[in-house]
Amino acid sequence: MRSSYSPYPSYPPVEPTAFPTLRTPSGLHTPTGALPADAPGWNPQRPSAMPHHRYRPAHARVELPLADDRTWPSRRLQQAPLWVPVDLRDGNQALAEPMDTERKRRMFDLMVTMGFKEIEVGYPSASQTDFDFVRHLARSGAVPDDVTISVFTAARQDLIDRTVASVEGLDRVVVHLYTATAPTWRNVVLGRSRAEVHGLVLDAATHLMRRAEEQSGAGIRFEFSPEVFNLTEPDFVLEVCDSLTALWDASPDRPVIHNLPATVEIATPNVYADQIEYMDRHLARRDAVILSVHPHNDRGTGVACAELAVLAGAQRVEGCLFGNGERTGNVDLVTLALNLYAQGVNPMIDFSDIDVIRDVVEHCNRLPVHPRHPYAGDLVHTAFSGTHQDAIAKGMARHAKTAAELGVPADRAPWTVPYLPVDPADLGRTYEEVIRINSQSGKGGIAHLLHTHHGLDLPQGMRPDFSRTVQRVADATGQELTPGELWELFHGTYITPAQDGPVTLESWTTEELAPGEHTFTCTLRAEGQVNVRRGTGNGPLSALTDALRTAGIAVDILGYSEHATTTGPGSPAVAYAECRIDGVTRWGTGRDTSILTASVHAVMAAVNRA
């Protein structure tokens, strides 16, 4: 039997993608250096001509302590540190369009709602906008009673004066004093010796303390950052930090914050952890010091640096939501906190509507969050790969079964779904886009979407058949198929042919004459002719195939299944039939409120597809 019928919906032609003009690789030179003497035979990489000798490794630039007696590798992350977002200061100064008061206030309110209890809000001496925003917070009553405001200042008396003036009227304030301490910065930027830099810091810290004492009831506490800590001699950092701990008379009930920034990443994260553990062990009045870190992401390992630093003794982490910041950015607080969450540790911050958080940050920064951001990206919970989709679909089914067995809601059951480290629903995401379909997708994901959106439970043998159909369309269009398009394709392929093909039933009836004895009478249109046909069998479908046989159409039903698509009366039923027609095997599907009608349509769809 032949027909011009096509089961595929029509898709618009794919427009060629407009790619930018590619640069020719005129500056590239395939490495041709001699193979290293110790290179194994399976590694044919050759040295490139790039001048790597211009750069020194970390151990040649700064003393690295704790070579033999580190303890942090055997520790575990069991609780969240104090998170301090610096988007409104450090992140803001990295924006091409710095935030105005409206955008800053919107982000501040978001941070308060999420549960942050200490927020760095600006660099008041750096710009009138920053100064005005701190004054806005002081006058507006926007700061809750349990939230501390942090402001940033360089170690200069006039800048300190301006900073202290900005916080007048605020009850809980941290003034964050900083000076670069690393040798390169001392020599190139400041032009001062170690002793001179130390003296500069002490003078500024003394002036800050005196100005703070003038602010009655302000409750000002102090923070110090030896800028570029990770490239500064450890003994010098201790010398400066301990002198400030003593000067500011730190105590457990009024601790100072020593913030040790990896201002420019220069080493693997374990080196930073060693540096932090050294400070944790040797800082004076340790119970009166909050040990803080501020990693940047120059090597792309800011998150690892922060996690290992907390293992090494850090109690406080400064960073930005989604990692905005100068150069490659500050450490990403969203990733850090949700990494803890994925290990069963309460992050102490609410991320239950991650899309709202992302929308506000994108609005305020005027920068997009990458679609592959570990937890908030558009595609992070999405699988296109067939093997991933199959595993996720099976995992979701197992999760629902486990929840039922435990007698708890699915959102309270232990989470063990492959490829999804956390339940997207915990972050306010739905399951609708966990599995998406393109030419890379597989039968498991396709079946999962048809089940989720349309109540279909495709037989295992039918899944690869439809998967091949989907792949042909996806390959032809080069586009992703939505759940709606997937349903249209399935309907056109397996359901429509029952009533829109070369062989159709204009009418039919079936009757049970006796147990195990059925008749099927129909008006059959085939090859342009209409005839009444009658068949018998041990059931309605076997009687149907007998009636088709009288018209010269040989049909064997190889497999059959059926189910309701929803619960309750009037629920549509779906039937699936795998049939061999004149030696050709095809699947067909019927859908109707009558299961008998659905089954008849399934057989006729298979016949017409052959």
Coordinates of C-alpha atoms in Angstrom, one line a residue:
M1 CA 0.0 0.0 0.0
R2 CA 1.3 3.5 -0.8
S3 CA 0.1 6.9 0.2
S4 CA 1.1 10.5 -0.1
Y5 CA 0.2 11.0 3.5
S6 CA 3.0 12.5 5.6
P7 CA 3.0 12.2 9.4
Y8 CA 5.4 15.1 9.9
P9 CA 4.1 18.6 10.8
S10 CA 5.5 21.3 8.6
Y11 CA 8.3 23.3 10.2
P12 CA 9.6 26.7 8.8
P13 CA 12.9 26.5 7.0
V14 CA 16.0 27.2 9.2
E15 CA 17.6 30.6 8.5
P16 CA 21.4 30.5 8.2
T17 CA 23.0 31.7 11.4
A18 CA 24.8 35.0 11.1
F19 CA 28.3 34.3 12.4
P20 CA 30.8 37.1 12.8
T21 CA 33.7 37.1 10.4
L22 CA 36.3 34.7 11.8
R23 CA 39.8 35.9 12.3
T24 CA 42.5 34.0 10.4
P25 CA 45.0 32.3 12.8
S26 CA 47.9 34.4 11.5
G27 CA 49.3 34.7 15.0
L28 CA 49.2 31.0 15.8
H29 CA 52.1 28.6 15.4
T30 CA 51.7 24.9 15.8
P31 CA 54.1 23.8 18.6
T32 CA 57.2 22.2 17.1
G33 CA 59.6 22.1 20.1
A34 CA 61.4 18.9 21.0
L35 CA 59.5 16.4 23.0
P36 CA 60.3 16.5 26.7
A37 CA 62.7 13.7 27.6
D38 CA 60.3 12.3 30.2
A39 CA 57.2 12.5 28.0
P40 CA 55.3 9.1 27.8
G41 CA 54.7 7.6 24.4
W42 CA 51.0 8.3 24.5
N43 CA 51.5 12.1 24.9
P44 CA 52.8 13.7 21.7
Q45 CA 52.3 17.3 22.8
R46 CA 55.2 19.6 22.0
P47 CA 56.4 22.8 23.7
S48 CA 54.9 25.9 22.2
A49 CA 56.9 29.1 21.5
M50 CA 55.0 31.1 24.0
P51 CA 57.4 32.9 26.5
H52 CA 56.3 31.1 29.6
H53 CA 59.7 31.8 31.2
R54 CA 58.5 35.4 31.9
Y55 CA 56.3 34.2 34.7
R56 CA 57.3 32.8 38.1
P57 CA 55.5 30.2 40.1
A58 CA 54.0 31.1 43.4
H59 CA 56.7 29.4 45.5
A60 CA 59.3 31.7 43.8
R61 CA 57.2 34.8 44.7
V62 CA 56.2 34.4 48.3
E63 CA 57.1 32.2 51.3
L64 CA 54.6 29.3 51.4
P65 CA 54.1 28.0 54.9
L66 CA 52.8 24.6 56.2
A67 CA 54.6 22.4 53.7
D68 CA 54.4 19.4 56.0
D69 CA 51.9 19.8 58.8
R70 CA 48.7 21.1 57.2
T71 CA 45.5 19.7 58.7
W72 CA 42.8 21.3 56.5
P73 CA 42.7 18.4 53.9
S74 CA 41.1 16.0 56.5
R75 CA 38.4 18.5 57.6
R76 CA 34.8 18.6 56.3
L77 CA 32.5 21.6 55.5
Q78 CA 29.7 21.2 58.0
Q79 CA 28.3 24.7 58.4
A80 CA 28.1 27.9 56.5
P81 CA 30.5 30.7 57.2
L82 CA 29.2 34.3 57.5
W83 CA 28.5 35.4 53.9
V84 CA 29.1 39.0 53.1
P85 CA 28.0 40.2 49.7
V86 CA 30.2 43.0 48.2
D87 CA 28.2 43.5 45.0
L88 CA 27.3 47.1 46.1
R89 CA 31.0 48.0 46.4
D90 CA 33.5 45.7 44.9
G91 CA 31.1 44.4 42.3
N92 CA 29.8 47.9 41.5
Q93 CA 33.2 49.4 40.9
A94 CA 33.7 46.7 38.2
L95 CA 30.6 47.7 36.2
A96 CA 30.7 49.7 33.0
E97 CA 27.6 51.5 34.3
P98 CA 27.8 51.7 38.1
M99 CA 24.6 51.4 39.9
D100 CA 22.5 54.4 40.9
T101 CA 20.6 54.6 44.2
E102 CA 17.5 52.9 42.7
R103 CA 19.4 49.9 41.5
K104 CA 21.5 49.7 44.6
R105 CA 18.5 49.8 46.8
R106 CA 16.8 47.1 44.8
M107 CA 19.8 44.8 45.2
F108 CA 20.1 45.7 48.9
D109 CA 16.5 44.8 49.5
L110 CA 17.1 41.5 47.7
M111 CA 20.0 40.7 49.9
V112 CA 18.1 41.4 53.1
T113 CA 15.2 39.2 51.9
M114 CA 17.6 36.4 51.1
G115 CA 18.9 36.5 54.7
F116 CA 22.3 38.2 54.5
K117 CA 23.2 39.8 57.9
E118 CA 26.3 41.8 56.9
I119 CA 26.3 43.7 53.6
E120 CA 29.1 45.9 52.2
V121 CA 27.2 48.8 50.7
G122 CA 29.7 51.1 49.2
Y123 CA 33.0 53.1 49.1
P124 CA 31.6 56.4 50.4
S125 CA 34.8 58.4 49.8
A126 CA 35.1 57.2 46.2
S127 CA 32.1 58.9 44.7
Q128 CA 29.1 61.1 45.6
T129 CA 26.8 58.3 44.5
D130 CA 28.2 55.8 47.0
F131 CA 28.1 58.4 49.8
D132 CA 24.5 59.3 49.0
F133 CA 23.5 55.7 49.0
V134 CA 24.9 55.1 52.5
R135 CA 23.1 58.3 53.6
H136 CA 19.9 57.0 52.0
L137 CA 20.2 53.8 54.1
A138 CA 20.8 55.8 57.2
R139 CA 17.7 58.0 56.7
S140 CA 15.3 55.6 55.1
G141 CA 15.0 53.0 57.9
A142 CA 15.7 50.3 55.3
V143 CA 18.3 48.5 57.4
P144 CA 16.8 45.8 59.7
D145 CA 17.9 45.7 63.3
D146 CA 20.0 42.5 62.8
V147 CA 21.8 43.7 59.6
T148 CA 25.2 45.2 59.8
I149 CA 26.3 47.7 57.2
S150 CA 29.9 47.6 55.9
V151 CA 31.7 50.5 54.2
F152 CA 35.1 50.5 52.6
T153 CA 37.9 53.0 52.8
A154 CA 41.6 53.3 52.0
A155 CA 44.1 54.1 54.8
R156 CA 44.0 57.9 54.4
Q157 CA 42.7 60.3 57.0
D158 CA 40.6 62.5 54.7
L159 CA 38.9 59.4 53.2
I160 CA 38.3 57.9 56.6
D161 CA 36.7 61.2 57.7
R162 CA 34.3 61.1 54.7
T163 CA 33.5 57.4 55.4
V164 CA 32.7 57.9 59.0
A165 CA 30.5 60.9 58.1
S166 CA 28.5 58.7 55.7
V167 CA 27.5 56.2 58.4
E168 CA 26.1 58.7 60.9
G169 CA 22.8 57.5 62.2
L170 CA 23.4 53.8 61.5
D171 CA 23.5 51.5 64.5
R172 CA 25.6 48.6 63.3
V173 CA 28.6 49.4 61.1
V174 CA 31.8 47.8 60.0
V175 CA 34.4 50.2 58.6
H176 CA 36.7 48.3 56.3
L177 CA 40.2 49.7 56.1
Y178 CA 42.6 48.5 53.5
T179 CA 46.2 49.0 52.3
A180 CA 48.2 47.0 49.8
T181 CA 51.0 45.1 51.6
A182 CA 52.6 42.8 48.9
P183 CA 56.2 43.6 47.9
T184 CA 55.3 44.5 44.3
W185 CA 52.6 46.9 45.4
R186 CA 54.9 48.4 48.1
N187 CA 57.7 49.0 45.6
V188 CA 55.7 49.9 42.5
V189 CA 52.5 51.5 43.7
L190 CA 53.2 52.9 47.2
G191 CA 57.0 53.4 47.0
R192 CA 57.3 52.5 50.7
S193 CA 59.3 50.0 52.8
R194 CA 57.7 47.4 55.0
A195 CA 58.1 49.6 58.1
E196 CA 56.7 52.6 56.3
V197 CA 53.6 50.6 55.2
H198 CA 53.1 49.3 58.7
G199 CA 53.4 52.8 60.1
L200 CA 50.9 54.1 57.5
V201 CA 48.4 51.4 58.5
L202 CA 48.8 52.1 62.2
D203 CA 48.3 55.9 61.7
A204 CA 45.1 55.3 59.7
A205 CA 43.8 52.7 62.1
T206 CA 44.4 55.1 65.1
H207 CA 42.6 57.9 63.3
L208 CA 39.7 55.6 62.4
M209 CA 39.4 54.5 66.0
R210 CA 39.3 58.1 67.3
R211 CA 36.7 59.2 64.7
A212 CA 34.6 56.1 65.6
E213 CA 34.7 57.0 69.3
E214 CA 33.2 60.4 68.4
Q215 CA 30.1 58.7 66.9
S216 CA 28.2 58.0 70.1
G217 CA 26.0 54.9 69.9
A218 CA 27.1 54.0 66.4
G219 CA 28.5 50.6 67.3
I220 CA 31.3 50.8 64.8
R221 CA 33.5 47.8 64.5
F222 CA 36.7 47.5 62.4
E223 CA 37.9 45.3 59.5
F224 CA 41.3 45.3 57.9
S225 CA 42.4 43.9 54.6
P226 CA 46.1 43.5 53.8
E227 CA 45.5 43.9 50.1
V228 CA 47.1 41.2 48.0
F229 CA 47.6 39.1 51.1
N230 CA 48.4 36.0 49.1
L231 CA 51.5 37.6 47.7
T232 CA 52.6 39.2 51.0
E233 CA 55.2 37.7 53.4
P234 CA 53.3 35.7 56.1
D235 CA 55.4 37.2 58.9
F236 CA 54.6 40.8 57.7
V237 CA 50.8 40.0 57.6
L238 CA 50.9 38.7 61.1
E239 CA 52.9 41.7 62.3
V240 CA 50.4 44.2 60.9
C241 CA 47.2 42.3 61.8
D242 CA 48.3 41.6 65.4
S243 CA 49.2 45.2 65.9
L244 CA 45.7 46.3 64.8
T245 CA 44.1 43.6 67.0
A246 CA 45.9 45.2 70.0
L247 CA 45.3 48.8 68.9
W248 CA 41.6 48.3 68.5
D249 CA 41.5 46.3 71.7
A250 CA 39.6 43.4 70.2
S251 CA 37.7 41.1 72.4
P252 CA 35.3 38.1 71.8
D253 CA 32.3 40.3 72.3
R254 CA 33.7 43.0 70.0
P255 CA 36.0 41.2 67.6
V256 CA 37.9 42.7 64.7
I257 CA 37.8 41.3 61.2
H258 CA 41.0 40.4 59.5
N259 CA 40.1 39.9 55.9
L260 CA 42.8 38.1 53.8
P261 CA 42.1 38.6 50.1
A262 CA 43.5 36.6 47.2
T263 CA 43.3 39.9 45.4
V264 CA 44.9 38.4 42.3
E265 CA 45.0 34.6 42.1
I266 CA 48.5 33.3 41.5
A267 CA 48.5 29.7 42.8
T268 CA 46.5 26.6 43.1
P269 CA 43.8 26.7 45.8
N270 CA 45.7 24.5 48.2
V271 CA 48.4 27.2 48.5
Y272 CA 45.8 29.7 49.6
A273 CA 44.4 27.2 52.1
D274 CA 47.9 26.7 53.5
Q275 CA 48.3 30.5 53.9
I276 CA 44.9 30.7 55.7
E277 CA 45.7 27.9 58.0
Y278 CA 49.0 29.5 58.9
M279 CA 47.2 32.7 59.9
D280 CA 44.5 30.8 61.7
R281 CA 47.2 29.1 63.9
H282 CA 49.3 32.2 64.5
L283 CA 47.0 35.2 64.8
A284 CA 47.1 36.8 68.3
R285 CA 43.9 36.9 70.4
R286 CA 42.4 34.4 68.0
D287 CA 39.1 34.3 69.8
A288 CA 38.8 38.0 69.3
V289 CA 39.4 37.8 65.6
I290 CA 37.0 36.9 62.8
L291 CA 39.1 35.4 60.0
S292 CA 37.7 36.4 56.7
V293 CA 38.6 35.7 53.1
H294 CA 38.0 37.5 49.8
P295 CA 39.0 35.4 46.8
H296 CA 39.1 36.6 43.3
N297 CA 38.8 34.4 40.2
D298 CA 41.8 35.2 38.0
R299 CA 42.7 31.5 37.6
G300 CA 39.1 30.4 37.5
T301 CA 39.4 28.7 40.9
G302 CA 37.8 31.3 43.2
V303 CA 35.2 28.9 44.5
A304 CA 37.8 26.2 45.3
C305 CA 39.9 28.8 47.1
A306 CA 37.0 29.9 49.2
E307 CA 36.0 26.3 50.1
L308 CA 39.5 25.3 51.0
A309 CA 40.0 28.5 53.0
V310 CA 37.0 27.7 55.1
L311 CA 38.4 24.2 55.7
A312 CA 41.6 26.0 56.8
G313 CA 39.9 28.1 59.4
A314 CA 38.1 31.0 57.6
Q315 CA 34.9 32.0 59.3
R316 CA 33.6 34.7 56.9
V317 CA 33.6 34.9 53.1
E318 CA 33.2 38.1 51.0
G319 CA 32.0 37.7 47.4
C320 CA 29.4 38.6 44.9
L321 CA 26.1 37.1 43.8
F322 CA 27.0 35.2 40.6
G323 CA 30.6 36.3 40.8
N324 CA 30.6 39.8 39.3
G325 CA 33.8 41.8 39.9
E326 CA 36.9 43.2 38.4
R327 CA 38.9 41.2 35.8
T328 CA 37.4 37.7 36.1
G329 CA 35.3 38.5 39.1
N330 CA 35.0 38.0 42.8
V331 CA 34.1 34.6 44.2
D332 CA 30.5 33.5 43.5
L333 CA 28.5 33.4 46.7
V334 CA 25.5 31.6 45.0
T335 CA 27.7 28.7 43.9
L336 CA 29.5 28.5 47.3
A337 CA 26.3 28.5 49.3
L338 CA 24.5 26.0 47.0
N339 CA 27.5 23.8 47.0
L340 CA 27.0 23.4 50.7
Y341 CA 23.3 22.9 50.2
A342 CA 24.1 20.0 47.8
Q343 CA 26.1 18.4 50.6
G344 CA 23.2 18.6 53.0
V345 CA 24.4 21.7 54.8
N346 CA 22.0 24.6 55.5
P347 CA 23.3 27.5 53.5
M348 CA 21.7 30.0 55.9
I349 CA 20.5 32.0 52.8
D350 CA 17.2 31.5 51.0
F351 CA 17.7 30.5 47.3
S352 CA 14.1 29.1 46.9
D353 CA 13.4 31.4 43.9
I354 CA 16.6 31.5 42.0
D355 CA 15.1 33.1 38.9
V356 CA 13.9 36.1 40.8
I357 CA 17.4 36.5 42.4
R358 CA 19.0 36.2 39.0
D359 CA 16.6 38.7 37.4
V360 CA 17.2 41.3 40.1
V361 CA 21.0 40.9 39.8
E362 CA 21.0 41.1 36.0
H363 CA 18.8 44.2 36.2
C364 CA 21.1 45.9 38.7
N365 CA 24.4 44.9 37.1
R366 CA 23.2 45.1 33.5
L367 CA 25.2 41.9 32.9
P368 CA 23.7 38.5 32.0
V369 CA 24.2 35.4 34.2
H370 CA 25.7 32.7 32.0
P371 CA 23.2 30.0 30.9
R372 CA 25.6 27.4 32.3
H373 CA 26.0 29.0 35.7
P374 CA 26.2 26.0 38.1
Y375 CA 22.8 26.6 39.7
A376 CA 21.0 29.6 38.1
G377 CA 21.7 29.3 34.4
D378 CA 18.9 28.7 32.0
L379 CA 20.4 25.4 30.9
V380 CA 21.9 24.1 34.1
H381 CA 19.1 21.7 34.9
T382 CA 18.5 20.8 31.3
A383 CA 19.5 17.6 29.5
F384 CA 19.7 17.2 25.8
S385 CA 21.8 14.1 25.7
G386 CA 19.8 10.9 25.3
T387 CA 21.7 8.9 27.9
H388 CA 21.3 11.7 30.4
Q389 CA 17.6 12.1 29.7
D390 CA 17.0 8.4 30.1
A391 CA 18.8 8.4 33.5
I392 CA 17.0 11.5 34.7
A393 CA 13.6 10.1 33.6
K394 CA 14.3 6.8 35.5
G395 CA 15.6 8.7 38.5
M396 CA 12.5 10.9 38.6
A397 CA 10.2 7.8 38.5
R398 CA 12.3 6.2 41.2
H399 CA 12.1 9.3 43.3
A400 CA 8.3 9.4 43.1
K401 CA 8.2 5.8 44.1
T402 CA 10.5 6.2 47.1
A403 CA 8.5 9.2 48.3
A404 CA 5.3 7.1 48.2
E405 CA 7.0 4.2 50.0
L406 CA 8.2 6.6 52.7
G407 CA 4.8 8.3 53.0
V408 CA 6.2 11.8 52.5
P409 CA 5.7 14.4 49.8
A410 CA 8.1 14.2 46.9
D411 CA 9.7 17.5 47.9
R412 CA 10.7 16.0 51.3
A413 CA 12.1 12.7 50.1
P414 CA 15.8 12.1 49.9
W415 CA 17.1 13.3 46.5
T416 CA 19.1 10.8 44.4
V417 CA 18.3 11.6 40.8
P418 CA 21.2 11.1 38.3
Y419 CA 22.8 14.2 36.8
L420 CA 20.8 16.6 39.0
P421 CA 22.9 17.4 42.1
V422 CA 19.9 19.3 43.7
D423 CA 16.2 19.2 43.1
P424 CA 15.4 22.1 40.7
A425 CA 12.1 22.5 42.6
D426 CA 14.1 23.5 45.7
L427 CA 15.3 26.5 43.7
G428 CA 11.9 27.4 42.4
R429 CA 12.4 25.7 39.0
T430 CA 9.8 23.4 37.5
Y431 CA 10.6 20.1 35.9
E432 CA 9.2 21.2 32.5
E433 CA 12.6 22.1 31.1
V434 CA 14.8 19.5 32.8
I435 CA 14.6 17.4 29.6
R436 CA 14.6 19.2 26.3
I437 CA 14.7 17.6 22.8
N438 CA 17.0 18.2 19.9
S439 CA 19.0 15.9 17.6
Q440 CA 21.2 14.7 20.5
S441 CA 18.2 13.5 22.5
G442 CA 17.2 9.9 23.2
K443 CA 14.1 7.7 23.6
G444 CA 14.0 8.0 27.4
G445 CA 13.8 11.8 27.4
I446 CA 11.2 11.9 24.6
A447 CA 9.0 9.4 26.5
H448 CA 9.4 11.4 29.7
L449 CA 8.2 14.6 28.1
L450 CA 5.2 12.8 26.5
H451 CA 4.3 11.3 29.8
T452 CA 4.8 14.5 31.8
H453 CA 2.9 16.8 29.4
H454 CA 0.4 14.5 27.7
G455 CA -0.1 11.5 30.0
L456 CA 1.4 9.0 27.5
D457 CA 3.2 5.9 28.7
L458 CA 4.9 4.7 25.6
P459 CA 5.7 0.9 25.4
Q460 CA 9.4 0.2 25.6
G461 CA 9.4 -1.2 22.1
M462 CA 7.8 1.9 20.7
R463 CA 10.2 4.4 22.1
P464 CA 13.2 3.8 19.7
D465 CA 10.7 3.9 16.8
F466 CA 9.5 7.4 17.7
S467 CA 13.0 8.5 18.7
R468 CA 14.1 7.9 15.1
T469 CA 11.3 10.0 13.9
V470 CA 12.1 12.8 16.2
Q471 CA 15.8 12.7 15.3
R472 CA 15.0 13.0 11.6
V473 CA 12.9 16.1 12.2
A474 CA 15.5 17.6 14.6
D475 CA 18.3 16.9 12.1
A476 CA 16.4 18.4 9.3
T477 CA 15.5 21.6 11.1
G478 CA 18.5 21.9 13.3
Q479 CA 16.2 23.2 16.1
E480 CA 15.0 22.1 19.4
L481 CA 11.5 20.7 19.6
T482 CA 9.1 22.0 22.3
P483 CA 6.8 19.6 24.2
G484 CA 4.0 21.0 22.1
E485 CA 5.8 20.2 18.8
L486 CA 6.7 16.8 20.2
W487 CA 3.1 16.0 20.7
E488 CA 2.1 17.3 17.3
L489 CA 4.8 15.0 15.8
F490 CA 3.6 12.0 17.8
H491 CA 0.0 12.7 16.9
G492 CA 0.8 13.1 13.2
T493 CA 2.9 10.0 13.2
Y494 CA 0.9 7.5 15.2
I495 CA -2.7 8.7 15.7
T496 CA -3.8 10.7 12.6
P497 CA -3.1 7.8 10.2
A498 CA -6.1 5.8 11.6
Q499 CA -8.6 8.2 10.0
D500 CA -6.4 9.8 7.3
G501 CA -4.9 7.1 5.3
P502 CA -5.5 4.7 2.4
V503 CA -7.5 2.3 4.5
T504 CA -10.3 3.7 6.7
L505 CA -13.3 2.5 8.6
E506 CA -16.4 4.5 7.7
S507 CA -18.4 2.7 10.3
W508 CA -18.0 -0.4 12.5
T509 CA -19.7 -2.5 15.2
T510 CA -18.5 -5.4 17.2
E511 CA -20.5 -8.1 19.1
E512 CA -19.7 -10.9 21.5
L513 CA -21.7 -13.9 20.4
A514 CA -20.4 -16.1 23.1
P515 CA -17.4 -16.2 25.5
G516 CA -14.3 -16.1 23.3
E517 CA -16.3 -15.5 20.2
H518 CA -16.5 -12.0 18.7
T519 CA -17.6 -10.5 15.4
F520 CA -16.4 -7.3 13.8
T521 CA -18.5 -5.8 11.0
C522 CA -17.3 -2.7 9.2
T523 CA -17.7 -0.5 6.2
L524 CA -14.2 -0.4 4.8
R525 CA -12.8 2.1 2.3
A526 CA -9.6 0.7 0.6
E527 CA -8.0 1.4 -2.8
G528 CA -10.8 3.8 -3.5
Q529 CA -13.6 1.2 -3.0
V530 CA -16.1 0.9 -0.2
N531 CA -17.2 -2.6 0.9
V532 CA -18.8 -4.1 3.9
R533 CA -16.4 -6.6 5.6
R534 CA -17.0 -9.0 8.4
G535 CA -14.6 -11.0 10.6
T536 CA -14.6 -13.3 13.6
G537 CA -12.1 -13.9 16.4
N538 CA -11.5 -14.5 20.1
G539 CA -11.7 -10.8 20.7
P540 CA -12.6 -7.6 19.0
L541 CA -9.1 -6.9 17.6
S542 CA -8.7 -10.4 16.3
A543 CA -12.1 -10.1 14.6
L544 CA -10.9 -6.8 13.1
T545 CA -7.8 -8.4 11.6
D546 CA -10.0 -11.2 10.2
A547 CA -12.2 -8.6 8.5
L548 CA -9.1 -6.9 7.1
R549 CA -7.9 -10.2 5.8
T550 CA -11.1 -10.5 3.7
A551 CA -10.0 -7.3 2.0
G552 CA -6.5 -8.8 1.2
I553 CA -4.8 -7.0 4.1
A554 CA -2.8 -9.5 6.3
V555 CA -2.4 -8.1 9.8
D556 CA -0.8 -9.8 12.9
I557 CA -0.9 -8.0 16.2
L558 CA 2.5 -8.5 17.8
G559 CA 2.0 -6.3 20.9
Y560 CA -0.7 -4.3 22.6
S561 CA -1.0 -2.1 25.7
E562 CA -3.4 0.5 26.9
H563 CA -3.9 3.0 29.8
A564 CA -5.9 6.0 30.9
T565 CA -4.2 9.4 30.5
T566 CA -5.7 10.9 33.6
T567 CA -7.9 9.9 36.6
G568 CA -11.6 10.2 36.8
P569 CA -14.6 9.5 34.5
G570 CA -14.3 10.7 31.0
S571 CA -10.5 10.4 31.0
P572 CA -9.1 9.7 27.5
A573 CA -7.7 6.3 27.0
V574 CA -4.7 5.5 24.9
A575 CA -4.0 2.2 23.1
Y576 CA -0.7 1.1 21.4
A577 CA -0.6 -1.7 18.8
E578 CA 2.5 -3.1 17.2
C579 CA 1.4 -4.9 14.0
R580 CA 3.0 -6.8 11.2
I581 CA 1.2 -5.9 7.9
D582 CA 2.1 -7.9 4.8
G583 CA 5.5 -8.5 6.4
V584 CA 6.1 -4.9 7.5
T585 CA 6.1 -4.0 11.2
R586 CA 4.6 -0.7 12.4
W587 CA 3.3 0.9 15.5
G588 CA 0.0 2.7 15.8
T589 CA -1.8 4.6 18.5
G590 CA -5.4 5.4 19.3
R591 CA -6.8 7.9 21.7
D592 CA -10.5 8.1 22.7
T593 CA -12.7 8.1 25.8
S594 CA -13.6 4.5 24.7
I595 CA -10.8 2.0 25.2
L596 CA -12.3 -0.2 22.5
T597 CA -12.4 2.7 20.0
A598 CA -8.8 3.6 20.9
S599 CA -7.6 0.1 20.3
V600 CA -9.4 -0.2 16.9
H601 CA -7.8 3.2 15.9
A602 CA -4.4 1.9 17.0
V603 CA -4.6 -1.1 14.7
M604 CA -5.8 1.0 11.8
A605 CA -3.1 3.6 12.3
A606 CA -0.5 0.8 12.1
V607 CA -2.1 -0.5 9.0
N608 CA -2.0 2.8 7.3
R609 CA 1.6 3.5 8.4
A610 CA 2.6 0.3 6.6

